[in-house]
Structure formats: structure tokens, C-alpha cells
């Protein structure tokens, strides 16, 4: 039974005898409104960094990486906050991202305007003769070449010199005589120019360029040309020219066993009309190579020389004839990082050692000096192990956290940042990134150093988000089988995701 009750203009029902009361009408309406609002309101928005993290996790979930190790770290340079990380404090082989460390230490400790010197001395000059020896002294210039050496002989000719009484003495004492990096594999090189022998007296990247062309007629030997032309490299030509119907295979090898020697053997065959084959071949004992080229240029300039070419040291009282000064270090680092030049990195490492720890420069001294630099910027040695300057050695180990810390320091170092940043390859534009990320948002924006060796692929550098926020990142992949190209495509996707990233969820970044 219901009883109608009126109270203060509000009517409601009350069930008598049960103690149950109907809710006042305005409260009921209010509840309906609140429920309705809860039903149609938008859900709590997802933090944009969570969306980015989810995208990176999806990329890293690719089956290609199922059996591999991957370290990733992304840091905002606006506030120093970590945007994403995965196994960022585990140690990985850096491969050529090791050059980021070498370049940073060189810029800070040597200065962007540091220059290398290569100098020609003589015991003395009397009338038109050099009395005694000529001396070639190197101090680690990685860019010294035949053109620079030619200017030395031109200077002698301008002085009226017609003959050399003594020897050509090559002085590479600014460095030690260890030709390869610690931990380099026994079968690295000698073709390609990737593992050139190390010397303080360097010329033409310590190698010769070999061009092989088919002969004019069937059964003719192939034509072999060296650049620069030199007798320092002996050529054994056993390859022939064949018809287009014959199977062809050309082999170019420099002797490396039982002992390394400057003997180049060409075997196999080439078709008539086949395109030239070009190879860079490393030489044994670069200082003697440089001395031999000097001897050959003296002959070309009509200067008589009957002596020998040997190692030695410039005496204190020697007369300076000519001095070649390199381009600034900043320019040399540009070439090193863009093309991932191993020889330059190793010469810079030993130069750091010589300048900071005293000559002769050694890899150990250079690594010690770099370790001190890393300590100064807050990195302890539990986050890295260094063995060389280029990243060729598998003894190198580094964390993604260490690389992003280094990148952060260098970006915030105004005096060094422009030179450091400009040395890095640009995605889709130049260097080792020229053919990567061309059709992605990261193209033309992302700047990073690549690294590749068997079972290792790395990428570390900077990019700018859709809103102009600068990020430092490192992606280190190791322990995989097969081509690195497939892993690089995953790195490219991560780089593109970072470049598309926006903290404004309403902004279209794809």
C-alpha cells in the first residue's frame, strides 16, 4: 500500500509498512545525469611516451631479434629524461659507434683546430746537392697523399737541388711500430682499405688502388694499373682475357702468408669489354712505401738519387726543407665519421696518446687518455671496455647508456657540439646513412654513426621529433646470424618512430 506524501513542494511515494522509501525526484534525476555523463565521457588519454614505447617494443619484437641481444636507450636533451630503454646497461660490441667516443675525446682534448704535420728535412744543402740524407718525418696525418709529397720534390727543385748524396730516412718514431689494433682478427684485410697498417708516416691511406681491365684480344693478359704507379707493390699477373661465352672469375690477392708481403697476384679471367675491376690494397710498412714514392718522384723531377730507403730518426741539427700542415682536426673527423674510416680513427687514437701522454703514441696511451676523459664527464669504466679507436676489435664493449651519456655531454658542450654534430652521417643524405631512411620522416633529419661487423649492427646519434625536441639515442644489436641489412631496417624504423614522435596527441606525425 502506498501513501502520498507532500513535503516542501516535493511529492514522492513511501511504501507503508516496509520502511522502504523512494528517492526524491531531484536526486533521482541527478543520478541519471551523472551516470549519463560517465557513460559518454572520453577515457583517460594515454601518455604519448607510452605510445612511443609501445611502437619500439613492437619493432623489437620482430622474430629477427628473437635470438639476439638488443640494448636501446633514448634520452630527451630538453630535460634529460629517459624516454625509453631496454637492457641499456648491458655491454655490447659497439662496432664503429666506437668512433663517437674517439671523435669526442679528440675534439675535447686536442681541439677542433689541431693539425697534423709531415716534414721533409736534410742533413744539409750545398750548391745543387743534398749533403747527406733526406728525412721524411710523419706525425700521424691520415690525409697525407701523393699530391702533398709532390710539393716536397717541387720545393727541392725550386732550391736547385740536382742530386741526393745519402739515403732517404723515414721517421715514424712519433708512434710505436705496432701495425694493427688489439683484438683485430688474423684474417682482417688486406683488401678494401678497411684494415690498413698503422704508421705515423702515412700516405694514400696506406694503400694502392688497383684497376684491372680486359686485354684487347682473346688470350691476352689482363691489364693491371696501380694508382699511384709504384714499384713498391710487385704484381704477378696470371689472369687472361676470354670470350663472352666463357665462365669468368677474377681473383685479386695480396700475399699475407706465410708472411705479409707487397706482392699482388691476379688470377682468373675477364671477358672482352667487361667493366674494370677496382680494389684498394693495403701495403706492408707504410713508411717505406712513402719513402719509395719520394724516390720515384725525385726521379720524375730529374733529381738523382742512388741511396737506399731505411727507417731512422731525424737528427736535431737537420735542416727543415718543407712542412705539410693538414686541414683542421674537425674536418678530418668529418671524413672519419661520414665514411667510417678505421685508419683515421686509429691514427687519432695514437695521436691522443702522444699529445697527452708523450711520444711515442700508442693505443694503450690513447685509451688511457680517453678513459680519463670519460671519467671527467661522469662515466665509470664499468660501462665500457676500450681496445682500439675504430671499433674493429671485438674486445671493445659499451652500454647504450654510456653512449647516450656521451652524446648528451657533447650536445651540451657548445664549444664542440657544432663540429661533432656535423661529422655524423645524415639519414638519406650522405655517408654510411646515404641509402637509409630515404622515404621516412627521419630522412634528412636524423644524424647518427653506424656500426657493422659480423653478428653486430649498431646505430647511435641524434634526431629531432615532430615538435622540435632533440633526442639522443643508441641502438646496439648483437649475436645474430645472417645479413645485417635486415637488422638495419629495424633500426631505421626506431629512428623514424623517434623522429615522428609528438607529445601532442592531436598532431599528425605519420
Coordinates of C-alpha atoms in Angstrom, one line a residue:
X1 CA 0.0 0.0 0.0
X2 CA 1.3 3.5 -1.0
X3 CA 0.7 6.7 0.8
X4 CA 1.1 10.0 -1.0
X5 CA 3.1 12.5 1.0
X6 CA 3.7 16.2 0.1
X7 CA 6.6 18.0 1.7
X8 CA 8.0 21.4 0.7
X9 CA 6.5 21.1 -2.8
X10 CA 8.1 17.8 -3.5
X11 CA 5.9 14.7 -4.0
X12 CA 7.2 11.2 -3.5
X13 CA 5.9 7.8 -2.6
X14 CA 6.5 5.9 0.6
X15 CA 5.8 2.2 0.9
X16 CA 4.0 1.8 4.2
X17 CA 4.7 -1.0 6.5
X18 CA 8.0 -1.8 4.9
X19 CA 10.4 1.0 5.8
X20 CA 11.3 1.4 2.1
X21 CA 11.4 5.0 0.8
X22 CA 11.5 6.1 -2.8
X23 CA 14.3 8.5 -3.7
X24 CA 13.3 12.2 -4.0
X25 CA 12.8 13.1 -7.7
X26 CA 15.6 15.6 -7.9
X27 CA 18.1 13.1 -6.5
X28 CA 17.0 10.5 -9.0
X29 CA 17.4 13.0 -11.9
X30 CA 20.8 13.9 -10.6
X31 CA 21.9 10.3 -10.5
X32 CA 20.7 9.8 -14.1
X33 CA 22.6 12.8 -15.3
X34 CA 25.8 11.6 -13.5
X35 CA 25.5 8.1 -14.9
X36 CA 24.9 9.6 -18.3
X37 CA 28.0 11.8 -18.1
X38 CA 30.1 8.9 -17.0
X39 CA 28.9 6.9 -20.0
X40 CA 29.7 9.4 -22.7
X41 CA 32.9 11.0 -21.3
X42 CA 36.3 10.3 -23.0
X43 CA 38.7 7.8 -21.5
X44 CA 41.8 9.0 -19.7
X45 CA 44.3 9.8 -22.5
X46 CA 47.4 7.5 -22.9
X47 CA 50.7 9.3 -22.2
X48 CA 52.4 9.9 -25.6
X49 CA 55.7 8.4 -24.4
X50 CA 53.8 5.2 -23.7
X51 CA 52.6 5.1 -27.3
X52 CA 56.2 5.6 -28.5
X53 CA 57.4 2.8 -26.1
X54 CA 54.8 0.5 -27.4
X55 CA 55.8 1.2 -31.0
X56 CA 59.5 0.5 -30.2
X57 CA 58.6 -2.7 -28.3
X58 CA 56.7 -3.9 -31.4
X59 CA 59.7 -3.3 -33.5
X60 CA 62.0 -5.1 -31.1
X61 CA 59.5 -8.0 -31.0
X62 CA 60.4 -8.9 -34.6
X63 CA 61.3 -12.5 -34.9
X64 CA 64.6 -11.5 -36.4
X65 CA 65.7 -10.4 -33.0
X66 CA 64.4 -13.4 -31.1
X67 CA 67.8 -15.0 -30.5
X68 CA 69.7 -11.7 -30.3
X69 CA 70.7 -9.2 -27.7
X70 CA 69.5 -5.6 -28.1
X71 CA 70.3 -2.6 -26.0
X72 CA 68.3 0.6 -26.5
X73 CA 68.2 4.0 -24.8
X74 CA 66.5 7.2 -25.8
X75 CA 67.0 10.4 -23.8
X76 CA 65.4 13.8 -24.2
X77 CA 68.0 16.6 -24.4
X78 CA 65.4 19.1 -23.3
X79 CA 65.2 17.8 -19.8
X80 CA 67.5 14.8 -19.6
X81 CA 64.6 12.4 -19.0
X82 CA 64.8 8.8 -20.3
X83 CA 62.0 8.3 -22.8
X84 CA 62.7 4.6 -23.5
X85 CA 65.3 2.0 -22.5
X86 CA 65.8 -1.7 -23.0
X87 CA 68.8 -3.6 -21.5
X88 CA 70.6 -0.2 -21.7
X89 CA 73.1 -1.1 -19.0
X90 CA 74.3 -4.4 -20.6
X91 CA 77.6 -4.5 -22.5
X92 CA 77.6 -4.8 -26.3
X93 CA 80.1 -4.6 -29.1
X94 CA 79.9 -1.1 -30.4
X95 CA 81.5 -1.7 -33.8
X96 CA 82.0 1.6 -35.5
X97 CA 79.9 3.6 -33.0
X98 CA 83.2 3.4 -31.1
X99 CA 84.3 6.3 -33.3
X100 CA 81.8 8.5 -31.4
X101 CA 84.0 8.1 -28.4
X102 CA 87.2 8.6 -30.2
X103 CA 85.9 11.7 -32.0
X104 CA 84.6 13.3 -28.8
X105 CA 87.8 12.8 -26.9
X106 CA 89.9 14.2 -29.8
X107 CA 87.7 17.3 -30.1
X108 CA 87.8 18.0 -26.3
X109 CA 91.5 17.1 -25.7
X110 CA 93.2 18.1 -28.9
X111 CA 90.8 20.8 -30.0
X112 CA 88.9 21.2 -33.3
X113 CA 91.8 23.3 -34.8
X114 CA 94.5 20.7 -34.1
X115 CA 96.6 20.0 -37.2
X116 CA 99.0 17.2 -38.2
X117 CA 102.5 17.8 -39.6
X118 CA 104.6 15.9 -42.2
X119 CA 108.0 17.3 -42.7
X120 CA 111.0 17.0 -45.1
X121 CA 114.5 17.5 -43.6
X122 CA 118.0 17.2 -45.0
X123 CA 121.4 17.0 -43.3
X124 CA 122.4 20.0 -45.4
X125 CA 122.3 21.5 -48.9
X126 CA 125.4 22.7 -50.7
X127 CA 125.2 24.2 -54.2
X128 CA 122.9 21.8 -56.1
X129 CA 123.4 18.8 -53.8
X130 CA 121.8 17.4 -50.6
X131 CA 124.8 16.7 -48.5
X132 CA 123.9 13.6 -46.5
X133 CA 120.4 12.2 -46.1
X134 CA 116.9 13.3 -46.8
X135 CA 114.4 12.7 -43.9
X136 CA 110.7 12.2 -44.1
X137 CA 109.1 12.6 -40.7
X138 CA 105.4 11.8 -40.1
X139 CA 103.2 12.8 -37.1
X140 CA 100.1 10.8 -37.8
X141 CA 98.4 12.8 -40.7
X142 CA 95.7 10.4 -42.0
X143 CA 95.2 12.5 -45.2
X144 CA 98.7 13.0 -46.4
X145 CA 98.9 11.8 -50.1
X146 CA 101.0 11.8 -53.2
X147 CA 100.0 15.3 -54.2
X148 CA 101.3 16.6 -50.9
X149 CA 104.6 14.6 -51.4
X150 CA 104.9 16.1 -54.8
X151 CA 105.2 19.5 -53.3
X152 CA 108.2 18.4 -51.3
X153 CA 110.1 17.4 -54.5
X154 CA 108.9 20.7 -56.1
X155 CA 110.5 22.6 -53.2
X156 CA 113.8 20.7 -53.8
X157 CA 113.7 21.6 -57.5
X158 CA 113.0 25.2 -56.7
X159 CA 116.1 25.2 -54.5
X160 CA 118.1 24.0 -57.4
X161 CA 118.8 20.5 -56.0
X162 CA 120.0 18.1 -58.6
X163 CA 121.2 15.1 -56.5
X164 CA 121.0 13.4 -53.1
X165 CA 124.2 12.1 -51.7
X166 CA 122.8 10.0 -48.9
X167 CA 119.7 7.9 -48.1
X168 CA 116.0 8.6 -47.7
X169 CA 115.3 8.0 -44.0
X170 CA 111.7 7.6 -42.9
X171 CA 111.0 8.7 -39.4
X172 CA 107.8 7.2 -37.9
X173 CA 109.0 7.4 -34.3
X174 CA 106.1 9.7 -33.2
X175 CA 104.1 6.4 -32.9
X176 CA 105.1 2.9 -31.9
X177 CA 105.6 0.3 -34.6
X178 CA 102.5 -1.9 -33.9
X179 CA 100.7 -2.1 -37.2
X180 CA 97.3 -3.4 -36.2
X181 CA 94.8 -2.8 -33.4
X182 CA 94.5 -5.1 -30.4
X183 CA 92.0 -7.8 -31.0
X184 CA 91.8 -7.4 -34.7
X185 CA 91.2 -10.8 -36.4
X186 CA 94.0 -12.5 -38.2
X187 CA 92.1 -12.6 -41.4
X188 CA 91.1 -8.9 -41.4
X189 CA 92.3 -7.3 -44.7
X190 CA 94.3 -6.7 -46.8
X191 CA 91.8 -5.7 -49.5
X192 CA 89.3 -3.0 -49.2
X193 CA 91.3 -0.4 -47.2
X194 CA 89.4 -1.2 -44.0
X195 CA 92.3 -2.6 -42.0
X196 CA 95.3 -0.5 -43.3
X197 CA 98.6 -0.9 -41.5
X198 CA 99.3 1.8 -38.9
X199 CA 102.2 4.2 -39.0
X200 CA 103.0 7.8 -38.0
X201 CA 104.1 8.3 -41.6
X202 CA 101.0 7.6 -43.6
X203 CA 100.3 8.2 -47.3
X204 CA 97.4 7.5 -49.7
X205 CA 95.5 5.7 -46.9
X206 CA 98.5 3.3 -46.7
X207 CA 97.4 1.5 -49.9
X208 CA 97.4 1.4 -53.6
X209 CA 94.4 1.5 -55.9
X210 CA 94.4 -1.5 -58.4
X211 CA 92.5 -1.3 -61.6
X212 CA 92.2 -4.5 -63.7
X213 CA 90.9 -4.3 -67.3
X214 CA 90.5 -7.0 -70.0
X215 CA 93.1 -7.1 -72.8
X216 CA 92.4 -6.2 -76.4
X217 CA 92.4 -9.7 -77.7
X218 CA 91.4 -13.2 -76.7
X219 CA 94.1 -14.9 -74.6
X220 CA 95.9 -11.6 -73.9
X221 CA 96.8 -11.0 -70.2
X222 CA 94.5 -8.6 -68.4
X223 CA 95.8 -5.1 -67.9
X224 CA 96.8 -4.1 -64.4
X225 CA 97.3 -0.5 -63.4
X226 CA 98.3 0.8 -60.0
X227 CA 97.5 4.3 -58.6
X228 CA 99.8 5.8 -57.8
X229 CA 102.2 4.0 -60.2
X230 CA 104.9 2.5 -58.0
X231 CA 107.4 -0.4 -57.9
X232 CA 106.7 -0.8 -54.1
X233 CA 103.9 -3.3 -55.0
X234 CA 105.1 -6.2 -57.1
X235 CA 102.4 -7.5 -59.5
X236 CA 102.1 -11.2 -60.6
X237 CA 99.6 -11.2 -63.5
X238 CA 98.3 -14.7 -64.2
X239 CA 94.8 -13.7 -65.5
X240 CA 93.8 -13.9 -69.1
X241 CA 91.2 -12.3 -71.5
X242 CA 88.4 -14.7 -72.7
X243 CA 85.3 -14.7 -74.9
X244 CA 81.9 -13.7 -73.5
X245 CA 80.8 -17.3 -73.6
X246 CA 83.5 -18.5 -71.2
X247 CA 82.9 -18.6 -67.4
X248 CA 84.9 -15.8 -65.8
X249 CA 86.1 -15.2 -62.3
X250 CA 88.8 -12.8 -61.2
X251 CA 90.9 -13.1 -58.1
X252 CA 93.0 -10.2 -56.6
X253 CA 95.0 -11.1 -53.6
X254 CA 98.0 -9.6 -51.7
X255 CA 100.3 -12.1 -50.1
X256 CA 99.7 -12.4 -46.4
X257 CA 101.0 -15.9 -45.7
X258 CA 103.4 -17.4 -44.7
X259 CA 104.4 -13.7 -44.2
X260 CA 102.8 -10.5 -45.3
X261 CA 104.5 -9.0 -48.4
X262 CA 103.8 -6.4 -51.1
X263 CA 103.1 -8.9 -53.7
X264 CA 99.8 -8.7 -55.6
X265 CA 98.6 -11.8 -57.5
X266 CA 95.9 -11.5 -60.2
X267 CA 94.4 -14.8 -61.3
X268 CA 91.4 -15.9 -63.3
X269 CA 89.9 -14.3 -66.4
X270 CA 87.9 -11.3 -67.7
X271 CA 85.6 -11.1 -70.8
X272 CA 86.5 -8.7 -73.6
X273 CA 84.6 -5.5 -73.0
X274 CA 84.0 -6.3 -69.3
X275 CA 83.9 -3.3 -67.0
X276 CA 87.1 -2.5 -65.0
X277 CA 87.5 -4.1 -61.6
X278 CA 88.9 -1.7 -58.9
X279 CA 90.2 -2.6 -55.5
X280 CA 92.1 -0.8 -52.7
X281 CA 95.0 -2.9 -51.5
X282 CA 96.8 -2.2 -48.2
X283 CA 100.6 -2.1 -48.2
X284 CA 103.1 -3.5 -45.7
X285 CA 105.3 -1.0 -43.9
X286 CA 103.6 2.3 -44.9
X287 CA 106.7 4.4 -44.0
X288 CA 108.9 2.6 -46.5
X289 CA 106.1 3.0 -49.1
X290 CA 106.1 6.7 -48.5
X291 CA 109.9 6.8 -48.9
X292 CA 109.7 4.8 -52.1
X293 CA 107.1 7.2 -53.6
X294 CA 109.5 10.1 -52.7
X295 CA 112.3 8.3 -54.5
X296 CA 110.1 7.8 -57.6
X297 CA 109.1 11.5 -57.6
X298 CA 112.7 12.6 -57.3
X299 CA 113.4 10.7 -60.5
X300 CA 110.4 12.3 -62.2
X301 CA 111.7 15.7 -61.3
X302 CA 115.2 14.9 -62.6
X303 CA 116.8 14.7 -59.1
X304 CA 119.4 11.9 -58.9
X305 CA 119.2 9.5 -56.0
X306 CA 121.4 6.4 -55.6
X307 CA 120.9 5.6 -51.9
X308 CA 118.7 3.3 -50.0
X309 CA 115.4 3.8 -48.2
X310 CA 115.5 2.9 -44.5
X311 CA 114.0 3.6 -41.1
X312 CA 115.6 6.1 -38.8
X313 CA 115.1 9.3 -36.8
X314 CA 115.7 12.9 -37.8
X315 CA 118.8 14.4 -36.1
X316 CA 118.3 17.5 -34.0
X317 CA 120.5 19.6 -36.4
X318 CA 118.8 18.6 -39.6
X319 CA 117.7 21.4 -41.9
X320 CA 113.9 21.8 -42.5
X321 CA 113.2 21.8 -46.2
X322 CA 109.4 21.7 -46.3
X323 CA 106.5 21.2 -44.0
X324 CA 102.9 20.0 -44.8
X325 CA 100.2 21.0 -42.5
X326 CA 96.9 19.1 -42.5
X327 CA 93.4 20.5 -42.6
X328 CA 91.9 21.1 -39.1
X329 CA 91.0 18.1 -36.9
X330 CA 87.3 19.0 -37.2
X331 CA 87.5 18.4 -41.0
X332 CA 89.3 15.1 -40.6
X333 CA 86.7 13.9 -38.1
X334 CA 84.0 14.8 -40.6
X335 CA 85.6 12.4 -43.1
X336 CA 86.2 9.8 -40.4
X337 CA 82.6 9.6 -39.2
X338 CA 80.9 10.1 -42.6
X339 CA 82.8 7.2 -44.2
X340 CA 83.6 5.3 -41.0
X341 CA 87.3 5.4 -41.7
X342 CA 89.1 2.9 -39.5
X343 CA 92.7 4.1 -40.3
X344 CA 91.9 7.7 -39.3
X345 CA 90.4 6.6 -36.0
X346 CA 93.4 4.5 -35.1
X347 CA 95.9 7.3 -36.0
X348 CA 93.8 9.8 -33.9
X349 CA 93.9 7.4 -31.0
X350 CA 97.7 7.2 -31.1
X351 CA 97.9 10.9 -31.6
X352 CA 95.8 11.5 -28.4
X353 CA 98.3 9.2 -26.6
X354 CA 101.3 11.0 -27.9
X355 CA 100.0 14.5 -27.2
X356 CA 98.6 13.7 -23.7
X357 CA 101.0 11.0 -22.5
X358 CA 104.1 11.7 -24.5
X359 CA 105.7 10.2 -27.6
X360 CA 105.7 7.6 -28.9
X361 CA 102.0 7.5 -29.2
X362 CA 100.5 4.1 -28.5
X363 CA 97.0 2.7 -28.5
X364 CA 97.4 2.0 -24.7
X365 CA 98.3 5.6 -24.0
X366 CA 95.4 6.8 -26.2
X367 CA 92.9 4.5 -24.4
X368 CA 94.2 5.7 -21.0
X369 CA 93.7 9.3 -22.0
X370 CA 90.2 8.6 -23.4
X371 CA 89.3 6.8 -20.1
X372 CA 90.3 9.9 -18.2
X373 CA 88.1 12.0 -20.4
X374 CA 85.1 9.6 -19.9
X375 CA 85.7 9.8 -16.2
X376 CA 85.6 13.6 -16.3
X377 CA 82.2 13.5 -17.9
X378 CA 80.8 11.1 -15.4
X379 CA 81.2 7.7 -17.0
X380 CA 82.8 5.0 -14.8
X381 CA 84.7 2.1 -16.5
X382 CA 82.1 -0.5 -15.6
X383 CA 80.1 0.8 -18.5
X384 CA 82.7 0.2 -21.2
X385 CA 85.9 -1.5 -22.2
X386 CA 88.1 0.0 -24.9
X387 CA 90.6 -1.8 -27.1
X388 CA 91.1 0.4 -30.2
X389 CA 89.9 3.7 -31.7
X390 CA 87.8 2.4 -34.6
X391 CA 85.6 -0.3 -33.2
X392 CA 87.2 -3.1 -35.3
X393 CA 88.3 -5.0 -32.2
X394 CA 85.8 -7.3 -30.6
X395 CA 87.4 -6.6 -27.2
X396 CA 85.5 -3.2 -27.2
X397 CA 82.4 -3.3 -25.1
X398 CA 80.0 -0.4 -24.3
X399 CA 76.5 0.1 -23.0
X400 CA 73.7 2.1 -24.7
X401 CA 73.6 4.2 -21.5
X402 CA 77.2 5.1 -21.9
X403 CA 76.8 6.2 -25.5
X404 CA 73.7 8.3 -24.8
X405 CA 75.6 9.9 -21.8
X406 CA 78.4 10.8 -24.2
X407 CA 76.1 12.1 -26.8
X408 CA 74.3 14.2 -24.2
X409 CA 77.6 15.7 -23.0
X410 CA 78.8 16.6 -26.4
X411 CA 75.5 18.2 -27.4
X412 CA 75.5 20.4 -24.3
X413 CA 79.2 21.3 -24.9
X414 CA 78.6 24.4 -27.0
X415 CA 82.3 24.8 -27.9
X416 CA 82.4 21.3 -29.5
X417 CA 78.8 20.5 -30.4
X418 CA 78.7 22.0 -34.0
X419 CA 81.9 20.2 -35.1
X420 CA 80.7 16.9 -33.5
X421 CA 77.2 17.1 -34.9
X422 CA 78.2 18.0 -38.4
X423 CA 80.6 15.0 -38.6
X424 CA 77.7 12.5 -38.3
X425 CA 76.1 10.9 -41.4
X426 CA 72.6 12.3 -42.2
X427 CA 69.9 9.8 -42.9
X428 CA 69.1 9.6 -46.6
X429 CA 71.7 12.2 -47.5
X430 CA 75.4 11.2 -47.0
X431 CA 78.0 8.9 -45.5
X432 CA 77.0 5.5 -44.3
X433 CA 73.4 6.6 -44.0
X434 CA 73.0 7.8 -47.5
X435 CA 70.8 4.9 -48.6
X436 CA 68.9 4.5 -45.3
X437 CA 65.6 6.1 -44.2
X438 CA 65.3 7.9 -47.6
X439 CA 61.5 7.6 -47.7
X440 CA 60.9 8.0 -43.9
X441 CA 60.2 11.1 -41.8
X442 CA 63.8 10.6 -40.4
X443 CA 65.3 11.3 -43.8
X444 CA 67.3 14.5 -43.8
X445 CA 66.8 14.9 -40.0
X446 CA 68.4 12.0 -38.1
X447 CA 72.2 12.2 -37.7
X448 CA 73.9 9.1 -36.4
X449 CA 77.0 6.9 -36.5
X450 CA 76.6 3.4 -37.9
X451 CA 78.4 0.2 -36.9
X452 CA 78.7 -3.1 -38.5
X453 CA 80.7 -6.3 -38.1
X454 CA 79.7 -9.9 -38.3
X455 CA 76.8 -10.5 -35.9
X456 CA 76.8 -6.9 -34.8
X457 CA 74.8 -3.9 -36.0
X458 CA 74.6 -0.5 -34.2
X459 CA 73.3 3.0 -34.6
X460 CA 73.7 5.9 -32.2
X461 CA 73.2 9.6 -32.6
X462 CA 70.6 12.3 -32.6
X463 CA 67.2 13.1 -34.1
X464 CA 64.5 15.8 -33.8
X465 CA 60.9 15.0 -33.0
X466 CA 57.8 16.4 -34.8
X467 CA 57.8 19.2 -32.2
X468 CA 61.5 20.1 -32.5
X469 CA 62.6 18.2 -29.3
X470 CA 66.1 16.8 -29.7
X471 CA 66.7 13.2 -28.7
X472 CA 69.9 11.3 -28.2
X473 CA 69.6 7.5 -28.8
X474 CA 71.7 4.3 -29.1
X475 CA 70.6 1.0 -30.6
X476 CA 73.0 -1.9 -30.1
X477 CA 72.2 -5.3 -31.7
X478 CA 74.5 -8.3 -31.4
X479 CA 74.6 -12.1 -31.6
X480 CA 72.6 -12.7 -34.8
X481 CA 73.2 -14.8 -37.9
X482 CA 72.8 -13.6 -41.5
X483 CA 72.8 -10.2 -43.1
X484 CA 72.9 -7.1 -41.0
X485 CA 70.7 -5.3 -43.6
X486 CA 67.5 -6.8 -42.1
X487 CA 68.5 -5.6 -38.6
X488 CA 69.3 -2.2 -40.0
X489 CA 65.8 -1.9 -41.3
X490 CA 64.6 -2.3 -37.7
X491 CA 67.0 0.3 -36.5
X492 CA 65.6 2.6 -39.2
X493 CA 62.1 2.0 -38.0
X494 CA 63.1 3.0 -34.5
X495 CA 64.8 6.1 -35.8
X496 CA 61.7 7.0 -37.8
X497 CA 59.5 6.4 -34.8
X498 CA 61.6 8.8 -32.7
X499 CA 61.5 11.4 -35.5
X500 CA 57.7 11.2 -35.8
X501 CA 57.2 11.3 -32.1
X502 CA 54.9 14.1 -30.8
X503 CA 53.8 14.9 -27.3
X504 CA 50.7 16.5 -28.8
X505 CA 48.4 13.5 -29.4
X506 CA 46.3 15.6 -31.8
X507 CA 49.2 16.3 -34.2
X508 CA 49.5 14.0 -37.2
X509 CA 53.1 12.8 -37.3
X510 CA 52.8 9.9 -39.8

